Short mmCIF file of N, CA and C and ligand atoms in Angstrom, two decimals:
data_model
loop_
_atom_site.label_atom_id
_atom_site.label_comp_id
_atom_site.label_asym_id
_atom_site.label_seq_id
_atom_site.Cartn_x
_atom_site.Cartn_y
_atom_site.Cartn_z
N MET A 504 0.80 -1.36 0.00
CA MET A 504 0.08 0.07 -0.05
C MET A 504 0.65 1.35 -0.21
N GLU A 505 0.65 2.19 -0.67
CA GLU A 505 0.98 3.41 -1.16
C GLU A 505 0.25 4.48 -0.94
N ILE A 506 0.75 5.56 -0.37
CA ILE A 506 0.16 6.96 -0.58
C ILE A 506 0.92 7.98 -1.19
N THR A 507 0.57 8.44 -2.46
CA THR A 507 1.23 9.33 -3.25
C THR A 507 0.48 10.60 -3.53
N LYS A 508 1.26 11.74 -4.23
CA LYS A 508 0.47 12.67 -4.74
C LYS A 508 0.33 12.17 -6.21
N ILE A 509 -0.90 12.61 -6.69
CA ILE A 509 -1.45 12.09 -8.07
C ILE A 509 -1.85 13.25 -8.95
N ASN A 510 -1.80 13.41 -10.11
CA ASN A 510 -2.22 14.32 -10.91
C ASN A 510 -3.75 14.42 -11.14
N LYS A 511 -4.41 15.57 -11.49
CA LYS A 511 -5.84 15.55 -11.35
C LYS A 511 -6.58 14.50 -12.35
N GLU A 512 -6.09 14.29 -13.25
CA GLU A 512 -6.71 13.34 -14.13
C GLU A 512 -7.07 11.98 -13.55
N LYS A 513 -6.12 11.65 -12.60
CA LYS A 513 -6.06 10.33 -11.96
C LYS A 513 -7.36 10.36 -11.02
N ALA A 514 -7.57 11.51 -10.29
CA ALA A 514 -8.45 11.92 -9.29
C ALA A 514 -9.60 11.81 -10.13
N TRP A 515 -9.62 12.44 -11.46
CA TRP A 515 -11.17 12.43 -11.76
C TRP A 515 -11.52 11.27 -12.11
N GLU A 516 -10.64 10.20 -12.54
CA GLU A 516 -11.09 8.76 -12.95
C GLU A 516 -11.68 8.06 -11.78
N LEU A 517 -11.32 8.35 -10.56
CA LEU A 517 -11.82 7.63 -9.39
C LEU A 517 -13.33 8.36 -9.00
N ARG A 518 -12.95 9.68 -9.08
CA ARG A 518 -14.33 10.35 -8.46
C ARG A 518 -15.47 10.20 -9.64
N HIS A 519 -15.17 9.68 -10.90
CA HIS A 519 -16.21 9.63 -11.64
C HIS A 519 -16.85 8.10 -11.49
N LYS A 520 -15.68 7.16 -11.34
CA LYS A 520 -16.00 5.71 -11.00
C LYS A 520 -17.09 5.72 -9.71
N VAL A 521 -16.64 6.61 -8.90
CA VAL A 521 -16.95 6.17 -7.16
C VAL A 521 -18.50 7.07 -7.14
N MET A 522 -18.48 8.32 -7.63
CA MET A 522 -19.15 9.35 -7.19
C MET A 522 -20.55 9.50 -8.09
N TRP A 523 -20.16 9.86 -9.29
CA TRP A 523 -21.07 9.98 -10.37
C TRP A 523 -20.87 9.29 -11.73
N PRO A 524 -21.07 8.04 -11.52
CA PRO A 524 -21.02 7.20 -13.04
C PRO A 524 -21.61 7.49 -13.93
N ASP A 525 -22.95 8.07 -13.52
CA ASP A 525 -23.62 8.20 -14.82
C ASP A 525 -23.63 9.37 -15.44
N LYS A 526 -22.78 10.25 -14.78
CA LYS A 526 -22.76 11.73 -15.37
C LYS A 526 -21.54 11.82 -16.40
N ASP A 527 -21.42 12.87 -17.16
CA ASP A 527 -20.27 13.06 -17.92
C ASP A 527 -18.83 13.24 -17.04
N LEU A 528 -18.09 13.07 -17.60
CA LEU A 528 -16.78 13.17 -17.02
C LEU A 528 -16.46 14.70 -16.40
N ASP A 529 -16.93 15.67 -17.27
CA ASP A 529 -17.03 16.78 -16.84
C ASP A 529 -17.65 17.14 -15.72
N TYR A 530 -18.80 16.58 -15.34
CA TYR A 530 -19.52 16.85 -14.25
C TYR A 530 -18.58 16.68 -12.84
N ILE A 531 -17.51 15.93 -12.60
CA ILE A 531 -16.82 15.63 -11.65
C ILE A 531 -15.67 16.63 -11.52
N LYS A 532 -15.41 17.53 -12.61
CA LYS A 532 -14.19 18.22 -12.30
C LYS A 532 -14.45 19.79 -11.70
N LEU A 533 -13.75 19.91 -10.94
CA LEU A 533 -13.62 21.24 -10.25
C LEU A 533 -12.97 22.46 -10.78
N GLU A 534 -13.47 23.57 -10.69
CA GLU A 534 -13.00 24.79 -11.46
C GLU A 534 -11.57 24.85 -10.90
N ASP A 535 -11.34 24.67 -9.53
CA ASP A 535 -10.06 24.68 -8.75
C ASP A 535 -9.10 23.59 -8.82
N ASP A 536 -9.48 22.66 -9.66
CA ASP A 536 -8.57 21.58 -9.72
C ASP A 536 -7.19 21.88 -9.80
N ASP A 537 -6.81 22.72 -10.93
CA ASP A 537 -5.61 23.02 -11.06
C ASP A 537 -4.90 23.67 -9.73
N LEU A 538 -5.30 24.04 -8.55
CA LEU A 538 -4.75 24.80 -7.44
C LEU A 538 -4.84 23.76 -6.31
N GLY A 539 -5.48 22.38 -6.60
CA GLY A 539 -5.60 21.51 -5.61
C GLY A 539 -4.29 20.83 -5.62
N ILE A 540 -4.32 19.99 -4.31
CA ILE A 540 -3.16 18.81 -4.33
C ILE A 540 -4.05 17.66 -4.24
N HIS A 541 -3.95 16.89 -5.25
CA HIS A 541 -4.39 15.28 -5.12
C HIS A 541 -3.51 14.39 -4.63
N PHE A 542 -4.11 13.50 -3.74
CA PHE A 542 -3.40 12.28 -3.30
C PHE A 542 -4.23 11.05 -3.47
N GLY A 543 -3.64 10.01 -3.86
CA GLY A 543 -3.94 8.63 -4.09
C GLY A 543 -3.52 7.55 -3.06
N LEU A 544 -4.43 6.59 -2.71
CA LEU A 544 -3.97 5.30 -2.09
C LEU A 544 -3.83 4.23 -3.20
N PHE A 545 -2.58 3.76 -3.08
CA PHE A 545 -2.73 2.55 -4.42
C PHE A 545 -2.46 1.30 -3.60
N LYS A 546 -3.32 0.26 -4.04
CA LYS A 546 -2.85 -1.22 -3.46
C LYS A 546 -2.75 -1.92 -4.51
N GLU A 547 -1.30 -2.57 -4.43
CA GLU A 547 -0.57 -3.64 -5.54
C GLU A 547 -0.87 -2.42 -7.04
N ASN A 548 -0.69 -1.25 -6.76
CA ASN A 548 -0.43 -0.53 -8.05
C ASN A 548 -2.05 0.03 -8.84
N ILE A 549 -2.86 -0.50 -7.76
CA ILE A 549 -4.10 -0.03 -8.50
C ILE A 549 -4.69 1.36 -7.63
N LEU A 550 -4.96 2.05 -8.16
CA LEU A 550 -5.69 3.39 -7.23
C LEU A 550 -7.05 2.87 -6.78
N VAL A 551 -7.08 3.14 -5.37
CA VAL A 551 -8.14 2.63 -4.66
C VAL A 551 -9.14 3.76 -4.08
N SER A 552 -8.31 4.83 -3.42
CA SER A 552 -9.02 5.98 -2.90
C SER A 552 -8.10 7.13 -3.30
N VAL A 553 -9.00 8.10 -3.49
CA VAL A 553 -8.51 9.54 -3.79
C VAL A 553 -9.29 10.52 -3.02
N ILE A 554 -8.32 11.73 -2.81
CA ILE A 554 -9.05 13.01 -1.63
C ILE A 554 -8.13 14.16 -2.67
N SER A 555 -8.80 15.27 -2.70
CA SER A 555 -7.97 16.54 -3.09
C SER A 555 -8.25 17.51 -2.12
N LEU A 556 -6.98 17.95 -1.68
CA LEU A 556 -6.65 19.17 -0.69
C LEU A 556 -6.45 20.73 -1.08
N PHE A 557 -7.19 21.50 -0.82
CA PHE A 557 -7.32 22.84 -1.30
C PHE A 557 -6.79 24.04 -0.21
N ILE A 558 -5.65 24.39 -0.30
CA ILE A 558 -5.21 25.43 0.79
C ILE A 558 -5.47 26.63 0.53
N ASN A 559 -5.97 27.33 1.22
CA ASN A 559 -6.25 29.16 1.11
C ASN A 559 -5.79 29.49 2.37
N ASN A 560 -4.63 30.28 2.48
CA ASN A 560 -4.03 30.93 3.29
C ASN A 560 -3.78 29.64 4.48
N GLU A 561 -4.34 30.17 5.90
CA GLU A 561 -4.11 29.01 6.70
C GLU A 561 -5.04 28.01 6.72
N GLU A 562 -6.26 27.89 5.91
CA GLU A 562 -7.17 27.12 5.68
C GLU A 562 -7.20 25.93 4.64
N GLY A 563 -7.55 24.73 5.19
CA GLY A 563 -7.50 23.75 4.06
C GLY A 563 -8.84 22.78 3.90
N GLN A 564 -9.09 22.98 2.98
CA GLN A 564 -10.56 22.16 2.69
C GLN A 564 -10.01 20.86 1.73
N PHE A 565 -11.02 19.57 2.19
CA PHE A 565 -10.39 18.60 1.58
C PHE A 565 -11.96 18.14 0.68
N ARG A 566 -11.78 17.79 -0.53
CA ARG A 566 -12.85 17.66 -1.23
C ARG A 566 -12.62 16.03 -1.98
N LYS A 567 -13.97 15.90 -2.48
CA LYS A 567 -13.80 14.73 -3.50
C LYS A 567 -13.09 13.46 -3.00
N PHE A 568 -13.52 12.99 -2.15
CA PHE A 568 -13.00 11.68 -1.07
C PHE A 568 -13.54 10.70 -1.64
N ALA A 569 -13.00 9.66 -2.27
CA ALA A 569 -13.61 8.61 -2.75
C ALA A 569 -13.05 7.29 -2.71
N THR A 570 -13.53 6.15 -2.44
CA THR A 570 -12.69 4.80 -2.47
C THR A 570 -13.62 4.08 -3.53
N LEU A 571 -13.05 3.26 -4.20
CA LEU A 571 -13.37 2.21 -5.05
C LEU A 571 -14.48 1.25 -4.19
N GLU A 572 -15.84 1.13 -4.57
CA GLU A 572 -16.99 0.69 -4.21
C GLU A 572 -16.43 -0.74 -3.45
N GLN A 573 -15.73 -1.46 -4.11
CA GLN A 573 -15.43 -2.77 -3.51
C GLN A 573 -14.19 -2.89 -2.43
N GLU A 574 -13.77 -1.63 -2.33
CA GLU A 574 -12.70 -1.91 -1.66
C GLU A 574 -13.01 -0.75 -0.25
N GLN A 575 -14.33 -0.25 -0.42
CA GLN A 575 -14.56 0.47 0.84
C GLN A 575 -14.82 -0.29 2.04
N GLY A 576 -14.59 0.38 3.30
CA GLY A 576 -14.73 -0.37 4.76
C GLY A 576 -13.66 -1.27 4.96
N LYS A 577 -12.47 -1.14 4.38
CA LYS A 577 -11.51 -1.52 4.57
C LYS A 577 -10.34 -0.99 5.42
N GLY A 578 -10.45 0.39 5.49
CA GLY A 578 -9.70 0.94 6.24
C GLY A 578 -8.82 2.03 5.05
N TYR A 579 -8.95 1.89 4.11
CA TYR A 579 -7.93 2.93 3.11
C TYR A 579 -8.43 4.25 3.04
N GLY A 580 -9.69 4.54 3.08
CA GLY A 580 -10.12 5.83 3.49
C GLY A 580 -9.55 6.49 4.63
N SER A 581 -9.60 5.93 5.65
CA SER A 581 -9.09 6.50 6.86
C SER A 581 -7.61 6.79 6.83
N LYS A 582 -6.84 5.84 6.41
CA LYS A 582 -5.35 6.07 6.28
C LYS A 582 -5.11 7.18 5.19
N LEU A 583 -5.90 7.52 4.31
CA LEU A 583 -5.52 8.56 3.46
C LEU A 583 -6.07 9.68 3.96
N LEU A 584 -7.16 9.89 4.76
CA LEU A 584 -7.58 10.99 5.23
C LEU A 584 -6.68 11.53 6.68
N ASP A 585 -6.07 10.28 7.22
CA ASP A 585 -4.95 10.71 8.32
C ASP A 585 -3.82 11.16 7.71
N TYR A 586 -3.62 10.82 6.60
CA TYR A 586 -2.24 11.62 5.95
C TYR A 586 -2.50 12.91 5.16
N VAL A 587 -3.79 12.91 4.74
CA VAL A 587 -3.97 14.22 4.33
C VAL A 587 -3.94 15.20 5.40
N ILE A 588 -4.75 14.99 6.54
CA ILE A 588 -4.73 16.00 7.86
C ILE A 588 -3.40 16.40 8.32
N LYS A 589 -2.26 15.13 8.11
CA LYS A 589 -1.22 15.48 8.76
C LYS A 589 -0.17 16.19 7.69
N GLU A 590 -0.70 16.04 6.27
CA GLU A 590 0.14 16.97 5.20
C GLU A 590 -0.15 18.39 5.39
N ALA A 591 -1.47 18.66 5.66
CA ALA A 591 -2.10 19.97 5.95
C ALA A 591 -1.51 20.63 6.87
N LYS A 592 -1.16 19.81 7.93
CA LYS A 592 -0.71 20.47 9.17
C LYS A 592 0.75 20.84 8.87
N ASP A 593 1.20 19.94 8.23
CA ASP A 593 2.85 20.30 7.81
C ASP A 593 3.01 21.52 6.92
N ARG A 594 1.87 21.86 6.14
CA ARG A 594 2.12 23.05 5.16
C ARG A 594 1.57 24.20 5.97
N GLY A 595 1.27 24.15 7.25
CA GLY A 595 1.03 25.37 7.72
C GLY A 595 -0.56 25.44 7.99
N VAL A 596 -1.45 24.54 7.63
CA VAL A 596 -2.92 24.89 7.88
C VAL A 596 -3.29 24.63 9.01
N LYS A 597 -4.11 25.69 9.64
CA LYS A 597 -4.57 25.94 11.07
C LYS A 597 -6.02 25.36 11.13
N ARG A 598 -6.83 25.44 10.12
CA ARG A 598 -8.19 25.09 10.37
C ARG A 598 -8.37 24.01 9.06
N ILE A 599 -8.99 22.88 9.30
CA ILE A 599 -9.14 21.74 8.31
C ILE A 599 -10.66 21.52 8.14
N TRP A 600 -11.41 21.64 6.93
CA TRP A 600 -12.88 21.57 6.75
C TRP A 600 -13.11 20.76 5.71
N CYS A 601 -14.45 20.73 5.70
CA CYS A 601 -15.14 19.94 4.45
C CYS A 601 -16.69 20.08 4.62
N ASN A 602 -17.17 20.09 3.39
CA ASN A 602 -18.63 19.67 3.12
C ASN A 602 -18.82 18.09 3.37
N ALA A 603 -19.21 17.90 4.58
CA ALA A 603 -19.83 16.37 4.94
C ALA A 603 -21.10 16.04 4.47
N ARG A 604 -21.19 15.02 3.61
CA ARG A 604 -22.38 14.43 3.36
C ARG A 604 -22.97 13.95 4.98
N GLU A 605 -24.32 14.28 4.95
CA GLU A 605 -24.95 13.93 6.22
C GLU A 605 -24.59 12.76 6.90
N ASN A 606 -24.69 11.53 5.79
CA ASN A 606 -24.32 10.11 6.30
C ASN A 606 -22.72 9.84 6.71
N LYS A 607 -22.04 10.87 6.24
CA LYS A 607 -20.67 10.67 6.74
C LYS A 607 -20.13 11.52 8.29
N VAL A 608 -21.32 12.05 8.64
CA VAL A 608 -20.83 12.73 9.81
C VAL A 608 -19.82 12.08 10.85
N ASN A 609 -20.40 10.70 11.45
CA ASN A 609 -19.87 9.90 12.29
C ASN A 609 -18.44 9.46 11.89
N PHE A 610 -18.41 9.12 10.48
CA PHE A 610 -17.01 9.05 10.06
C PHE A 610 -16.07 10.12 10.32
N TYR A 611 -16.66 11.31 10.01
CA TYR A 611 -15.47 12.57 10.15
C TYR A 611 -14.91 12.67 11.63
N LYS A 612 -16.06 12.38 12.46
CA LYS A 612 -15.73 12.52 14.06
C LYS A 612 -14.56 11.83 14.42
N LYS A 613 -14.55 10.71 13.86
CA LYS A 613 -13.34 9.95 14.19
C LYS A 613 -11.82 10.57 14.07
N PHE A 614 -12.09 11.57 13.30
CA PHE A 614 -10.75 12.36 13.03
C PHE A 614 -10.68 13.74 13.48
N GLY A 615 -11.60 13.81 14.53
CA GLY A 615 -11.61 14.99 15.12
C GLY A 615 -12.19 15.98 14.69
N LEU A 616 -13.00 15.90 13.37
CA LEU A 616 -13.88 16.90 13.06
C LEU A 616 -15.00 17.21 13.57
N GLU A 617 -15.66 18.40 13.48
CA GLU A 617 -17.15 18.89 14.31
C GLU A 617 -17.89 19.28 13.57
N GLU A 618 -19.02 19.03 14.11
CA GLU A 618 -19.98 19.77 13.01
C GLU A 618 -20.20 21.17 13.37
N SER A 619 -20.28 22.02 12.02
CA SER A 619 -20.47 23.38 12.61
C SER A 619 -21.94 23.81 12.24
N ASN A 620 -22.38 24.64 12.41
CA ASN A 620 -24.05 25.01 12.46
C ASN A 620 -24.35 25.13 11.00
N TYR A 621 -23.47 24.98 9.81
CA TYR A 621 -23.93 25.35 8.37
C TYR A 621 -23.82 24.28 7.93
N ARG A 622 -25.71 24.08 7.50
CA ARG A 622 -25.90 22.91 6.65
C ARG A 622 -26.53 23.58 5.50
N PHE A 623 -26.53 22.38 4.36
CA PHE A 623 -27.12 23.02 2.97
C PHE A 623 -27.30 21.62 2.38
N THR A 624 -28.30 21.89 1.24
CA THR A 624 -28.46 20.68 0.33
C THR A 624 -28.23 21.27 -0.69
N LYS A 625 -27.67 20.01 -1.83
CA LYS A 625 -27.07 20.11 -2.87
C LYS A 625 -27.58 18.70 -3.79
N GLY A 626 -28.00 19.16 -4.91
CA GLY A 626 -28.15 17.72 -5.87
C GLY A 626 -28.92 16.66 -5.00
N GLY A 627 -29.99 17.28 -4.06
CA GLY A 627 -30.86 16.23 -3.07
C GLY A 627 -30.22 15.58 -2.24
N LYS A 628 -28.87 16.20 -2.01
CA LYS A 628 -28.13 15.49 -0.81
C LYS A 628 -28.02 16.53 0.32
N SER A 629 -27.98 16.07 1.36
CA SER A 629 -27.94 17.01 2.57
C SER A 629 -26.38 17.37 3.18
N TYR A 630 -25.77 18.20 3.10
CA TYR A 630 -24.45 18.43 3.77
C TYR A 630 -24.23 19.23 5.20
N VAL A 631 -23.29 19.07 5.64
CA VAL A 631 -22.96 20.02 6.80
C VAL A 631 -21.38 20.24 6.79
N ILE A 632 -21.03 21.38 7.27
CA ILE A 632 -19.74 21.66 7.27
C ILE A 632 -18.97 21.19 8.42
N MET A 633 -18.19 20.64 8.40
CA MET A 633 -17.30 19.94 9.38
C MET A 633 -15.98 20.31 9.89
N GLU A 634 -15.57 20.79 10.87
CA GLU A 634 -14.02 21.44 10.88
C GLU A 634 -13.25 21.10 11.95
N LYS A 635 -11.91 21.43 12.06
CA LYS A 635 -10.91 21.09 13.05
C LYS A 635 -10.06 21.94 13.12
N ASP A 636 -9.72 22.29 14.36
CA ASP A 636 -8.62 23.39 14.46
C ASP A 636 -7.71 22.82 14.70
N LYS A 637 -6.31 23.09 14.43
CA LYS A 637 -5.14 22.67 14.63
C LYS A 637 -5.12 22.48 16.13
C1 COA B 1415 -16.14 8.06 2.41
C2 COA B 1415 -15.46 7.03 1.68
C3 COA B 1415 -14.36 7.90 0.70
C4 COA B 1415 -14.52 6.37 3.10
O1 COA B 1415 -13.91 5.52 2.40
P1 COA B 1415 -13.23 4.17 2.85
O2 COA B 1415 -12.01 3.60 2.14
O3 COA B 1415 -14.53 3.30 2.85
O4 COA B 1415 -13.11 4.30 4.49
P2 COA B 1415 -12.92 3.52 5.69
O5 COA B 1415 -12.81 1.92 5.19
O6 COA B 1415 -11.51 4.08 6.19
O7 COA B 1415 -13.98 3.46 6.56
C5 COA B 1415 -15.33 3.43 6.42
C6 COA B 1415 -16.10 2.55 7.32
O8 COA B 1415 -15.53 1.48 7.64
C7 COA B 1415 -14.70 0.84 8.94
N1 COA B 1415 -13.65 0.46 8.89
C8 COA B 1415 -12.51 0.59 8.38
N2 COA B 1415 -11.79 -0.42 8.54
C9 COA B 1415 -12.36 -1.60 8.94
C10 COA B 1415 -11.99 -2.64 8.96
N3 COA B 1415 -10.85 -3.16 8.97
N4 COA B 1415 -13.11 -3.47 9.38
C11 COA B 1415 -14.20 -3.14 9.41
N5 COA B 1415 -14.67 -1.81 9.37
C12 COA B 1415 -13.47 -1.02 9.01
C13 COA B 1415 -14.61 2.62 9.44
O9 COA B 1415 -14.59 2.47 10.68
C14 COA B 1415 -15.64 3.35 8.73
O10 COA B 1415 -17.04 3.15 9.63
P3 COA B 1415 -18.12 4.10 9.62
O11 COA B 1415 -18.48 4.68 8.05
O12 COA B 1415 -19.30 3.41 10.27
O13 COA B 1415 -17.51 5.48 9.92
C15 COA B 1415 -16.27 6.09 0.76
O14 COA B 1415 -17.24 5.57 1.62
C16 COA B 1415 -16.70 6.58 -0.27
O15 COA B 1415 -15.90 6.61 -1.40
N6 COA B 1415 -18.28 6.90 -0.40
C17 COA B 1415 -18.77 7.23 -1.72
C18 COA B 1415 -18.16 8.64 -1.76
C19 COA B 1415 -18.68 9.52 -0.71
O16 COA B 1415 -19.51 9.58 0.04
N7 COA B 1415 -17.63 10.58 -0.38
C20 COA B 1415 -17.42 11.63 0.72
C21 COA B 1415 -18.45 12.54 0.70
S1 COA B 1415 -18.42 13.44 1.98
#
């Protein structure tokens, strides 16, 4: 198992496969992807989990976290998220945050993220901003 930085095209591949397989590839691209740092976890040279980190001053947002469906629940996502939180800290990030899908709140709590009061819905899904100060 190995975690490395990847290019945005690799991140797109997995985002598309896991999150929105029925939409065009363009749908999963972010305007900011050129500004992001993309990370991937490989198992036997196969990309199984991706996440993208966007740093703005001392704040870091992670977005588009996805693990191949058949590899979910095996701890890969947790390893990748741990890595990215540490990486953000090393880069001087003081506050890390994400738009969490409601059904992922308890998952993110395990990493010390807390629910803020800010909630919204997008594409029929409910989200809450979760955050963690250094
Ligand atoms: C969210 C996501 C990236 C997590 O990745 P993952 O690789 O499945 O993450 P993990 O395997 O580390 O953890 C998933 C669950 O399995 C559990 N788990 C981890 N290792 C385990 C193991 N060895 N045995 C049993 N359970 C385990 C974790 O505790 C976690 O449980 P929880 O969801 O009840 O909190 C993945 O579910 C995904 O791609 N979902 C679809 C896209 C999505 O929703 N993205 C996030 C938007 S906010």
